[in-house]
XYZ file of C-alpha atoms in Angstrom:
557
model
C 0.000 0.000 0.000
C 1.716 3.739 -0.737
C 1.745 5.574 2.095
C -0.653 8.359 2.386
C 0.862 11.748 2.699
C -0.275 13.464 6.476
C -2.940 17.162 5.809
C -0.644 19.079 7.122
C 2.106 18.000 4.786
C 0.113 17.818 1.964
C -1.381 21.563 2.361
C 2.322 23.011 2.095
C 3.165 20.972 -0.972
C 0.186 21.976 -2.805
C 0.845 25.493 -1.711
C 4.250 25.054 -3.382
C 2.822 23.539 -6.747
C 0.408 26.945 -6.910
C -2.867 26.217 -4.820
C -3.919 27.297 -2.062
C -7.346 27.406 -0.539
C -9.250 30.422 -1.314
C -8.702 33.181 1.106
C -11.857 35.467 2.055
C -10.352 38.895 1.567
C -8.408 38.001 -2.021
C -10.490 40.219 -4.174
C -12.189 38.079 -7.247
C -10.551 39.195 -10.669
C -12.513 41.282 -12.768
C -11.988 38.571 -16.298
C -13.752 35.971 -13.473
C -17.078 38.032 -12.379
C -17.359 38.871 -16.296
C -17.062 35.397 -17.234
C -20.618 34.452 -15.064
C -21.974 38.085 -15.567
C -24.303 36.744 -18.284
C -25.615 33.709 -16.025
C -29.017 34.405 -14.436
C -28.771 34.263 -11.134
C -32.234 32.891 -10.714
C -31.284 29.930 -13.237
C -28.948 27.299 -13.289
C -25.592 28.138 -13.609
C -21.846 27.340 -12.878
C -18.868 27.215 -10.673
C -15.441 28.855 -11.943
C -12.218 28.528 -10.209
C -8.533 30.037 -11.036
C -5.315 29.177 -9.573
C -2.331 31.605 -10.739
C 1.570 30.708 -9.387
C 2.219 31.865 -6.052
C -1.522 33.157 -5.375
C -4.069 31.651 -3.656
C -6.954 30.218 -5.847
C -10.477 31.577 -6.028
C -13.735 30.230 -6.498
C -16.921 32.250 -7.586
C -20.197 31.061 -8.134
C -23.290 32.043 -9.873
C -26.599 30.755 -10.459
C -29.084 28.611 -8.566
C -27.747 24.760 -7.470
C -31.472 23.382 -7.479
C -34.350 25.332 -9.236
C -37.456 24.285 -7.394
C -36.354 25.450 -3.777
C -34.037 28.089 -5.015
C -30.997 27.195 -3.754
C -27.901 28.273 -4.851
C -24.214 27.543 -5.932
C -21.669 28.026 -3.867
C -17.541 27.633 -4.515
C -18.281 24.217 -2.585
C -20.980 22.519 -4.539
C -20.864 19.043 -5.676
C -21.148 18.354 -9.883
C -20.549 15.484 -12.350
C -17.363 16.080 -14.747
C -18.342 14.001 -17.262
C -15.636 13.197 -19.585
C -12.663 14.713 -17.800
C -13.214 12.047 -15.476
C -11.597 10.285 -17.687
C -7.804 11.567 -16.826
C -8.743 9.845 -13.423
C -9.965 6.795 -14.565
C -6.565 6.560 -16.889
C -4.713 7.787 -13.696
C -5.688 4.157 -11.587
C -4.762 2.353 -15.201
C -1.009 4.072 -14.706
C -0.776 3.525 -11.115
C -1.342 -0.480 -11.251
C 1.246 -0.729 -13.944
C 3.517 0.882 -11.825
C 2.323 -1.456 -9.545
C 3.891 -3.928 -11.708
C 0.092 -5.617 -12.065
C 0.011 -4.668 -15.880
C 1.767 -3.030 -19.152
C -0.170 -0.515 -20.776
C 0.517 -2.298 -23.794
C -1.081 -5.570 -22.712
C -3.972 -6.651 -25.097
C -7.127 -5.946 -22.992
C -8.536 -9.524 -24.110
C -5.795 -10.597 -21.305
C -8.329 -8.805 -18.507
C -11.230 -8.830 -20.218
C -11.819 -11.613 -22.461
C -15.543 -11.635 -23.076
C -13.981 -8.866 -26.024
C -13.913 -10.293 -29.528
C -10.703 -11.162 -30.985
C -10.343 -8.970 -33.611
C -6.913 -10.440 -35.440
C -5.495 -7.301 -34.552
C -4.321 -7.021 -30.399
C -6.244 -3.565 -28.599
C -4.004 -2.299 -26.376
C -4.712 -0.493 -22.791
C -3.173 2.218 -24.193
C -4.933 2.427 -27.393
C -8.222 2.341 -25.134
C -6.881 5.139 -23.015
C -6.205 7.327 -26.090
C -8.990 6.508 -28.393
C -7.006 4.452 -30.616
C -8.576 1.144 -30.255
C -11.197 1.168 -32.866
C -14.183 0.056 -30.907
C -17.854 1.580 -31.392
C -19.653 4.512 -29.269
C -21.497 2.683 -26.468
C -23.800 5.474 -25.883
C -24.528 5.135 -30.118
C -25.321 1.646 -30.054
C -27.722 1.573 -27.102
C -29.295 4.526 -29.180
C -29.987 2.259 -32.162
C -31.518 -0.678 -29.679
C -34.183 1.967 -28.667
C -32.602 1.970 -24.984
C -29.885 5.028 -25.165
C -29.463 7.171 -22.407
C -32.257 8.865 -20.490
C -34.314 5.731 -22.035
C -32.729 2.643 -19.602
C -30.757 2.327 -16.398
C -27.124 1.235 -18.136
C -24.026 -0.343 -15.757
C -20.394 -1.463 -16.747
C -21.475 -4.828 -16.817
C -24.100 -4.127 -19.543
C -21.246 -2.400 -21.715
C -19.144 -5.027 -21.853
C -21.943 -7.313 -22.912
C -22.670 -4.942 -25.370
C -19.102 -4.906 -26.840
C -18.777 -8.420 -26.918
C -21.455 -8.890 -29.063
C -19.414 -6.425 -31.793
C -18.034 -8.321 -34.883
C -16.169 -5.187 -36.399
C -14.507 -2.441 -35.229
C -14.527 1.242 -36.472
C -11.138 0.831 -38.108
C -7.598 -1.661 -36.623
C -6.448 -0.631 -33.814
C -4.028 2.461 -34.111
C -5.189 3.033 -37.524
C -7.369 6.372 -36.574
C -7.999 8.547 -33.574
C -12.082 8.542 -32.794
C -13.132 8.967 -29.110
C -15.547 7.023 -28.005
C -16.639 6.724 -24.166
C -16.799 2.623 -24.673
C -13.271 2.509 -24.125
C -13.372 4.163 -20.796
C -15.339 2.250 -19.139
C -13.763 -0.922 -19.926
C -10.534 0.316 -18.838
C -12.593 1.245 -15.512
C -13.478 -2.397 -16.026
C -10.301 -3.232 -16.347
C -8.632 -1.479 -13.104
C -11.018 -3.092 -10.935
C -10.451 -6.879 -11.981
C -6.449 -5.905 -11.700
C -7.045 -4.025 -8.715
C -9.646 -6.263 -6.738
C -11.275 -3.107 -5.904
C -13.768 -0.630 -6.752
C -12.715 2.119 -8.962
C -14.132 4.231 -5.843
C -12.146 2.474 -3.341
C -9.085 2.189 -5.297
C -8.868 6.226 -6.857
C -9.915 7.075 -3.035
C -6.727 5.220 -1.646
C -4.248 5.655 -4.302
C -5.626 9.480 -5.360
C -8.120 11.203 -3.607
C -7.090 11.201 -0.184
C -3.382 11.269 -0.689
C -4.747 14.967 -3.035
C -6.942 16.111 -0.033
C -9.969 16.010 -2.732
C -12.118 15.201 0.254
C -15.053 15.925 -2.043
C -14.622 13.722 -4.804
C -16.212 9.969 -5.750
C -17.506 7.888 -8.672
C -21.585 7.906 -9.100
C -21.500 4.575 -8.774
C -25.216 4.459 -7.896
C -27.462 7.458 -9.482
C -29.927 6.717 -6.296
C -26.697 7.340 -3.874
C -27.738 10.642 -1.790
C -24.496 13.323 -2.452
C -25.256 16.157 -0.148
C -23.883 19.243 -1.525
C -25.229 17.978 -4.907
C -26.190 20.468 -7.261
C -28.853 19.016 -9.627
C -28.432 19.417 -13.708
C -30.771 21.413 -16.090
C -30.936 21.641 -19.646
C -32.737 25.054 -21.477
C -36.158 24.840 -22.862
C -37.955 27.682 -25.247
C -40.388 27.847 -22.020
C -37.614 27.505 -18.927
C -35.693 24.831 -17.682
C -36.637 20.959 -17.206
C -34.271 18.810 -15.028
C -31.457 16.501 -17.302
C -29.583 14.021 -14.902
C -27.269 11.584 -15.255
C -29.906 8.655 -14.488
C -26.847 5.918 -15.337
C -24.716 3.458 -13.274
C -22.062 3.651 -16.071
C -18.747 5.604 -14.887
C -14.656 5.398 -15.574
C -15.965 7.163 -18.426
C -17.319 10.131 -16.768
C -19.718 9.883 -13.451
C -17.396 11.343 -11.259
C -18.613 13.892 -8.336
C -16.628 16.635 -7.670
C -16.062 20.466 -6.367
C -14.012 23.052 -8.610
C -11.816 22.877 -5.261
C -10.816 19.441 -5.803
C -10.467 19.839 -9.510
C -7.916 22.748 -9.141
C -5.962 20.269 -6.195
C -5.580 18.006 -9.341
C -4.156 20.521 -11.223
C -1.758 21.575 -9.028
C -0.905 17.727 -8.841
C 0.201 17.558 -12.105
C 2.098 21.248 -11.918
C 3.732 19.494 -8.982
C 3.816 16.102 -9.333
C 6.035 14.963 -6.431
C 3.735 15.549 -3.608
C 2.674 11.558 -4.441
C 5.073 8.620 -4.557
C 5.665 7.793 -8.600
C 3.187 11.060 -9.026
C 6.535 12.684 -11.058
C 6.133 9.342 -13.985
C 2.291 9.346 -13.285
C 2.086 13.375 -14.337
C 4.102 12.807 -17.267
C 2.166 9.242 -18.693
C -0.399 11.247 -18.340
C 0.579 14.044 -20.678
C 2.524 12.154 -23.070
C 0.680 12.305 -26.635
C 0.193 8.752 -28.328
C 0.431 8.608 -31.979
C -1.160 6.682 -34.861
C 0.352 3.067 -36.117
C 1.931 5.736 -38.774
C 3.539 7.666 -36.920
C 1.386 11.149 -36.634
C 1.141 12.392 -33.144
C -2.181 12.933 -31.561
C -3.289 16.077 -29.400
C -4.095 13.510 -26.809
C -2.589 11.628 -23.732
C -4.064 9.670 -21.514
C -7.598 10.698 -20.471
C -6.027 14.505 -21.180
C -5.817 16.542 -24.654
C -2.414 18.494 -24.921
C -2.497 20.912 -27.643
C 0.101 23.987 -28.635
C -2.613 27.184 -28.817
C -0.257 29.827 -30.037
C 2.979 28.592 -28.836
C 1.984 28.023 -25.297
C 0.841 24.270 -24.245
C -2.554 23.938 -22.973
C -3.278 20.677 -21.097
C -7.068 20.246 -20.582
C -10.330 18.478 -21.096
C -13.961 19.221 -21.247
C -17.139 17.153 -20.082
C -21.352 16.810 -21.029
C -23.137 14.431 -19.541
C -26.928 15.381 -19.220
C -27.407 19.027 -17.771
C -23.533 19.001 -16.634
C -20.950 20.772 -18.496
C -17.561 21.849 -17.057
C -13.827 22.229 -18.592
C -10.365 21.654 -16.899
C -7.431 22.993 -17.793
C -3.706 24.222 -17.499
C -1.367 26.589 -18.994
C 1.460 24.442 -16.876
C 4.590 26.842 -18.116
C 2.095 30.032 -17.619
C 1.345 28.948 -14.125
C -2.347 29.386 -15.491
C -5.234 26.439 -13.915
C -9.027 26.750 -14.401
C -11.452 24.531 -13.496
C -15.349 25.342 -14.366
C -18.689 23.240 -13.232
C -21.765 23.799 -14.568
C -25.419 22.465 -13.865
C -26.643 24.605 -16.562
C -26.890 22.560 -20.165
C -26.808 25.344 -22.578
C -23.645 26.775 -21.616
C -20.709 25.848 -23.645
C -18.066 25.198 -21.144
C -14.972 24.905 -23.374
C -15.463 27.967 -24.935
C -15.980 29.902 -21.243
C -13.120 27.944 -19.556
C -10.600 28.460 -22.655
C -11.593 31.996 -21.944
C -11.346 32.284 -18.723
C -7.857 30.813 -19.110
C -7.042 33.398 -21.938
C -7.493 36.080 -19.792
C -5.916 34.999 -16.699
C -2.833 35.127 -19.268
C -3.550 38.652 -20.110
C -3.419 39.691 -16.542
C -0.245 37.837 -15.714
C 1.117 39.350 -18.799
C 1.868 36.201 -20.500
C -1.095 36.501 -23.243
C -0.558 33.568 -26.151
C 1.269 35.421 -29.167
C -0.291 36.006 -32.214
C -0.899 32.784 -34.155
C 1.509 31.971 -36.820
C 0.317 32.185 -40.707
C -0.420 28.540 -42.257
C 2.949 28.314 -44.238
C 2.100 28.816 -47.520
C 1.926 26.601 -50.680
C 2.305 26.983 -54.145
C -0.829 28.311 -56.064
C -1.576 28.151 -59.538
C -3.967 30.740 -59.032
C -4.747 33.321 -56.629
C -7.564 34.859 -58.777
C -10.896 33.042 -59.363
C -10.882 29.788 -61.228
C -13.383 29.832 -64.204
C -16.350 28.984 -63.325
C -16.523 25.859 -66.187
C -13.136 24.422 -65.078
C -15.057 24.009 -61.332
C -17.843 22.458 -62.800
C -15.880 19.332 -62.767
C -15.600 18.940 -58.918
C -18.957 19.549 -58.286
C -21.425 16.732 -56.149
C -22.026 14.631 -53.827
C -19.326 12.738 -52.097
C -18.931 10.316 -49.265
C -16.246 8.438 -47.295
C -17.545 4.857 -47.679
C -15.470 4.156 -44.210
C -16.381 6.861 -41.884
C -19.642 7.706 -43.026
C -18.748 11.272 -43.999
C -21.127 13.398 -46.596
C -19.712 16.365 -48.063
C -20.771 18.863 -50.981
C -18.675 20.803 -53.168
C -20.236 23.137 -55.231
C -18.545 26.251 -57.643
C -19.691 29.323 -56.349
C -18.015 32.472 -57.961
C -15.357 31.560 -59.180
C -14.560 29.346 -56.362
C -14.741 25.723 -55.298
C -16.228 25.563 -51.683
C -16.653 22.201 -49.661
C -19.266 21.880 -47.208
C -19.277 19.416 -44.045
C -21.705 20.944 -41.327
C -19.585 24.187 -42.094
C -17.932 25.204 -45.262
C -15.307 26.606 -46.181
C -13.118 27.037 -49.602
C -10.473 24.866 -51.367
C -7.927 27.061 -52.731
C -6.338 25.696 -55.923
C -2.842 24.258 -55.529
C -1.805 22.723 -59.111
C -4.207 20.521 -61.177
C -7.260 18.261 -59.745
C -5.319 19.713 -56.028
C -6.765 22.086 -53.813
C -6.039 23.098 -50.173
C -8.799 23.475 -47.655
C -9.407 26.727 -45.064
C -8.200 24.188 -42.510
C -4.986 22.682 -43.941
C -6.013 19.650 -45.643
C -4.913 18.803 -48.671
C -7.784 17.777 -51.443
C -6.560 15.626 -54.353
C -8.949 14.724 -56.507
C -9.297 11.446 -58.673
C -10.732 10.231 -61.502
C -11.578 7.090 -63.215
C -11.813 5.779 -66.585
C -15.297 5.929 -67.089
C -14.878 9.768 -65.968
C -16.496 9.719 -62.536
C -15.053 12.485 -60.163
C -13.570 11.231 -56.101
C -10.874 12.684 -53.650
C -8.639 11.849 -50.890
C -8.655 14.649 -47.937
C -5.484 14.728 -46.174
C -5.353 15.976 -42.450
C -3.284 15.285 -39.744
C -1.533 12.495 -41.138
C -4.883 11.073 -41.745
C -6.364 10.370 -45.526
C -9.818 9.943 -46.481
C -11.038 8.315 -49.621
C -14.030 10.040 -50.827
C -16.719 8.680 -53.597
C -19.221 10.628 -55.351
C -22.806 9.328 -54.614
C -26.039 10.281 -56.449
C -28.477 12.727 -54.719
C -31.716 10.987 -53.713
C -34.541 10.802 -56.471
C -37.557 12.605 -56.267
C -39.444 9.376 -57.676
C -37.462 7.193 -55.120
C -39.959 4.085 -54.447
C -40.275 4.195 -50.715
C -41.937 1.377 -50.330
C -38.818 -0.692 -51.492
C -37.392 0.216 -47.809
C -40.469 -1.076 -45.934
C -39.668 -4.158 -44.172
C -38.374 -5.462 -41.009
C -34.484 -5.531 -40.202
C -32.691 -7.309 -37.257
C -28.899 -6.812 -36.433
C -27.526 -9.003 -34.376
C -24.471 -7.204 -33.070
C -27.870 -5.473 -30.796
C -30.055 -8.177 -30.732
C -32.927 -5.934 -32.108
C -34.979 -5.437 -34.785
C -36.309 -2.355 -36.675
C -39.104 -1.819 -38.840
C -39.305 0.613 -41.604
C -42.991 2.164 -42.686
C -44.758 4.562 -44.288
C -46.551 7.297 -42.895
C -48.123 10.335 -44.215
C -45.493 9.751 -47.374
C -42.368 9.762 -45.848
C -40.153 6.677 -44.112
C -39.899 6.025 -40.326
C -38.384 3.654 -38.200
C -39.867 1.805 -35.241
C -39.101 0.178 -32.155
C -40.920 -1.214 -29.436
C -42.703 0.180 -27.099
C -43.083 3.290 -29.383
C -39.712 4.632 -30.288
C -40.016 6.142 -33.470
C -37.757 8.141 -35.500
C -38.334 9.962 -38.920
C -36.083 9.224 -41.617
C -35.146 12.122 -44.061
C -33.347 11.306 -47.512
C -29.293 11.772 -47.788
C -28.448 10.100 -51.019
C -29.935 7.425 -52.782
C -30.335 4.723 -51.024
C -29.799 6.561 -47.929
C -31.620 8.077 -45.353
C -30.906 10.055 -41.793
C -32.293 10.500 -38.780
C -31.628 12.678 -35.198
C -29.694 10.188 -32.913
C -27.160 11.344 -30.590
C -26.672 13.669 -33.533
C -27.031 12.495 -37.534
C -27.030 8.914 -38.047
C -27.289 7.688 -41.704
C -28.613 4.527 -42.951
C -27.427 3.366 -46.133
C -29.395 0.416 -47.637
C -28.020 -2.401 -49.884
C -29.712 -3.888 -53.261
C -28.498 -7.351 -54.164
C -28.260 -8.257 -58.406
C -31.935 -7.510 -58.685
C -32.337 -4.428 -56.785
C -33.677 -5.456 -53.815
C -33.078 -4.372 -50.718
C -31.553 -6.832 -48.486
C -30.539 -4.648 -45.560
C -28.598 -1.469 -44.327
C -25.697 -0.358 -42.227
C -26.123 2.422 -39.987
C -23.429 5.022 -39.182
C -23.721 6.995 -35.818
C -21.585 9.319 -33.490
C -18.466 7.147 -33.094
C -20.177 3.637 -34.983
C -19.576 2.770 -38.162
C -21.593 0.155 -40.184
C -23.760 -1.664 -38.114
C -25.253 -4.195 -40.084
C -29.004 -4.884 -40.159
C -30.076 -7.670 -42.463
C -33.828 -7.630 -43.859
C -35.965 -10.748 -42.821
């Protein structure tokens, strides 16, 4: 057992590493109160915190912790992370193979082998850094009519889930794609090593070494947490209560104050107040990278990015009406931590700026970002309009499940994927995008325009597709389906003109036409369906592509 370090030890090393508890008469920075200015104080709201070098932290809060008796935040309430538990849940994966109890680059089927074999080994570590290939759990409980909010999920029930998978997204190490599935099995995975709870075992080894005296896995949504601020999410006509009503953590579900959050920080900033907490901090924040060789912005259970030459070490979290965002500027001296119960607010976008500013008033803002270098044009004037013509349509990534558009508009090519943005021309049939990528665009022999889009290391093979038909017959699709990666069925009908698909017990979802042959439908965000036609056109079946699942294969019967 590692020893745990005495409170009154502990308080002067975390002093040291840059937190302190907040003191009553430090006045609250101005960049702070603006921050939660636009919160309603009658509404639901948030919890900020910022910890500067050599200053003690402080901890404002704003808004109203439960609606219906009116009670409000304070610097001490209780919230779920979501997903930025995961840097703790990666945390007890690092400490047990210090332990000597397991390699981060064991194959998982060693701990857990209900998990299919695949012909290519998952690693721990290409669980902890999104790497592994394995579906969206919260995407495939969608398509069985029992995603969140719907059923009670637990651990137990994931891994069932997964070992029912015959494919994976992509091999292992091919792609990065971050799905909460492989969270919880490494949560999974730390308690069958450790012989403990993931509670008992981050409480021993972490939280009370840390002094986060507030901090514990939801284990059990029933468990009473006083101090508990309840989540929210906005309506046109007020606010209606969103929690967390799930038994699945490791992937989020972890209870916590900004307090304890900004204790973490300071952790990593100072990484010696723990025994093996200097190799710990830096696992941790090491970036894994791709069987190719292309680094990732992401560690283990942390993202690590360089925003204009300064590294920023952070993550954010959603789950139901909670939304918060962690993060350091560790060479700035810079830590925020932000909890919210309110589910409109965007809490990257507040913490990053919260962050931003703390810079400014230390006088260490980011410099001024650095021009994409650039490349060789052909052209910086507008491309005739008829040489454009070429490119435009409909194109998809037959892997991924990507649709984008690129249409001639001016004089210019533009490519549209949610956003869009405009493909500048390089040299012949090669364009670069607003973002970087690279566009390269093929074509075959019977004259039929595709593209590879190069990012990050990263190509995807693009095919052009045919817009749907306006004289589509809908009534090809109608028919029953059953997939039995999900052990369910779905049923496709007609109603008032238009395609739907139905569950039991009266889950229905409208189906809107993509491309032909393919339909989509609000799911935990767009899901597409794309059916199949054997030699004599007949349907046969479709594979669905969700958030963070790719082809899930439903056969007709």
């Amino acid at each position: 057992m590692r020893p745990i370090i005495p409170a009154a030890a502990l308080s002067c090393l975390l002093a040291a590493a840059g937190y302190a508890p907040p003191a009553q008469a430090q006045p609250t920075p101005l960049y702070l109160d603006a921050a939660l200015s636009s919160i309603d104080p009658a509404a639901p709201g948030c919890v900020a915190g910022v910890a500067l070098s050599g200053k003690p932290a402080t901890i404002i809060a704003r808004g109203k912790a439960e609606l219906e008796h009116a009670a409000p935040l304070t610097p001490e309430s209780i919230l779920e992370t979501g997903s930025l538990a995961k840097q703790f849940t990666a945390a007890a994966v690092v400490l047990l193979a210090q332990d000597g109890k397991l390699s981060l680059d064991d194959d998982i089927r060693r701990y857990l082998p209900e998990t299919p074999d695949y012909g290519t080994p998952i690693t721990i570590r290409r669980l902890l850094n999104h790497t592994s290939g394995l579906r969206e759990q919260w995407s495939l409980l969608a398509l069985t009519g029992n995603g969140p909010g719907q059923q009670v999920h637990a651990n137990a029930m994931i891994l069932d889930l997964i070992a029912r998978q015959k494919s994976l997204n992509f091999t292992p190490g091919a792609e990065f794609l971050y799905t909460n599935t492989n969270y919880v099995l490494a949560a999974i995975i730390v308690e069958r090593v450790s012989g403990d709870s993931l509670q008992a075992f981050t409480s021993q080894r972490l939280f009370k070494p840390l002094g986060m005296d507030h901090t514990l896995w939801r284990e059990d949504f029933r468990r009473v947490t006083p101090g508990r601020a309840d989540a929210y999410a906005p309506t046109e006509t007020g606010f209606v209560a969103n929690m967390p009503f799930t038994n699945v953590y490791g992937n989020g579900g972890l209870l916590t104050t900004v307090g304890d959050l900004l204790r973490w920080n300071a952790f990593l900033d100072r990484p010696s107040v723990l025994p093996g907490g200097e190799a710990l901090a830096t696992a941790l924040q090491a970036v894994g990278q791709l069987n190719n060789g292309a680094p990732l912005e992401y560690g283990l259970g942390l993202e690590v990015v360089d925003d204009h030459g300064r590294r920023l070490v952070s993550h954010s979290g959603s789950t139901a009406g909670y939304k918060t965002w962690l993060g350091r500027y560790p060479d700035q001296g810079v830590s925020v931590a932000l909890m919210c119960n309110n589910g409109g607010i965007d809490p990257t976008a507040m913490g990053e700026g919260i962050a931003r500013q703390a810079l400014l008033a230390l006088g260490r803002a980011p410099a001024a970002e650095a021009p994409v270098p650039a490349l060789t044009a052909v052209a910086t004037d507008r491309t005739p309009q008829s040489e454009l013509l070429a490119y435009e349509g409909l194109f998809r990534d037959p892997v991924r499940g990507d649709l984008v558009r690129l249409a001639a508009v001016d004089g210019r090519l533009t490519m549209t994927r949610g956003g869009s943005q405009t493909l500048t021309p390089l040299d012949k049939d090669r364009f670069r995008a607003a973002d970087g990528g690279l566009v390269d665009f093929t074509r075959r022999t019977d004259g039929e325009v595709g593209f590879n889009l190069t990012r990050g290391g990263v190509v995807q093979n693009f095919v052009a597709v045919r817009p749907p038909a306006a004289d589509t017959a809908l009534a090809d699709y109608v028919g029953t389906y059953f997939s039995p990666e999900l052990d369910t069925s779905i049923t496709v009908a007609l109603q008032d003109g238009a395609l739907v698909m139905r569950q039991r017990f009266a889950v229905e979802w409208p189906l809107a036409p993509s491309f032909a042959d393919a339909f989509t439908t609000r799911l935990r965000g767009v899901t597409t369906f794309v059916f199949a036609r054997d030699a004599e056109g007949r349907v046969t079946g479709f594979g669905a592509w969700a958030v963070g699942a790719r082809n899930i294969v439903f056969v007709r019967r």
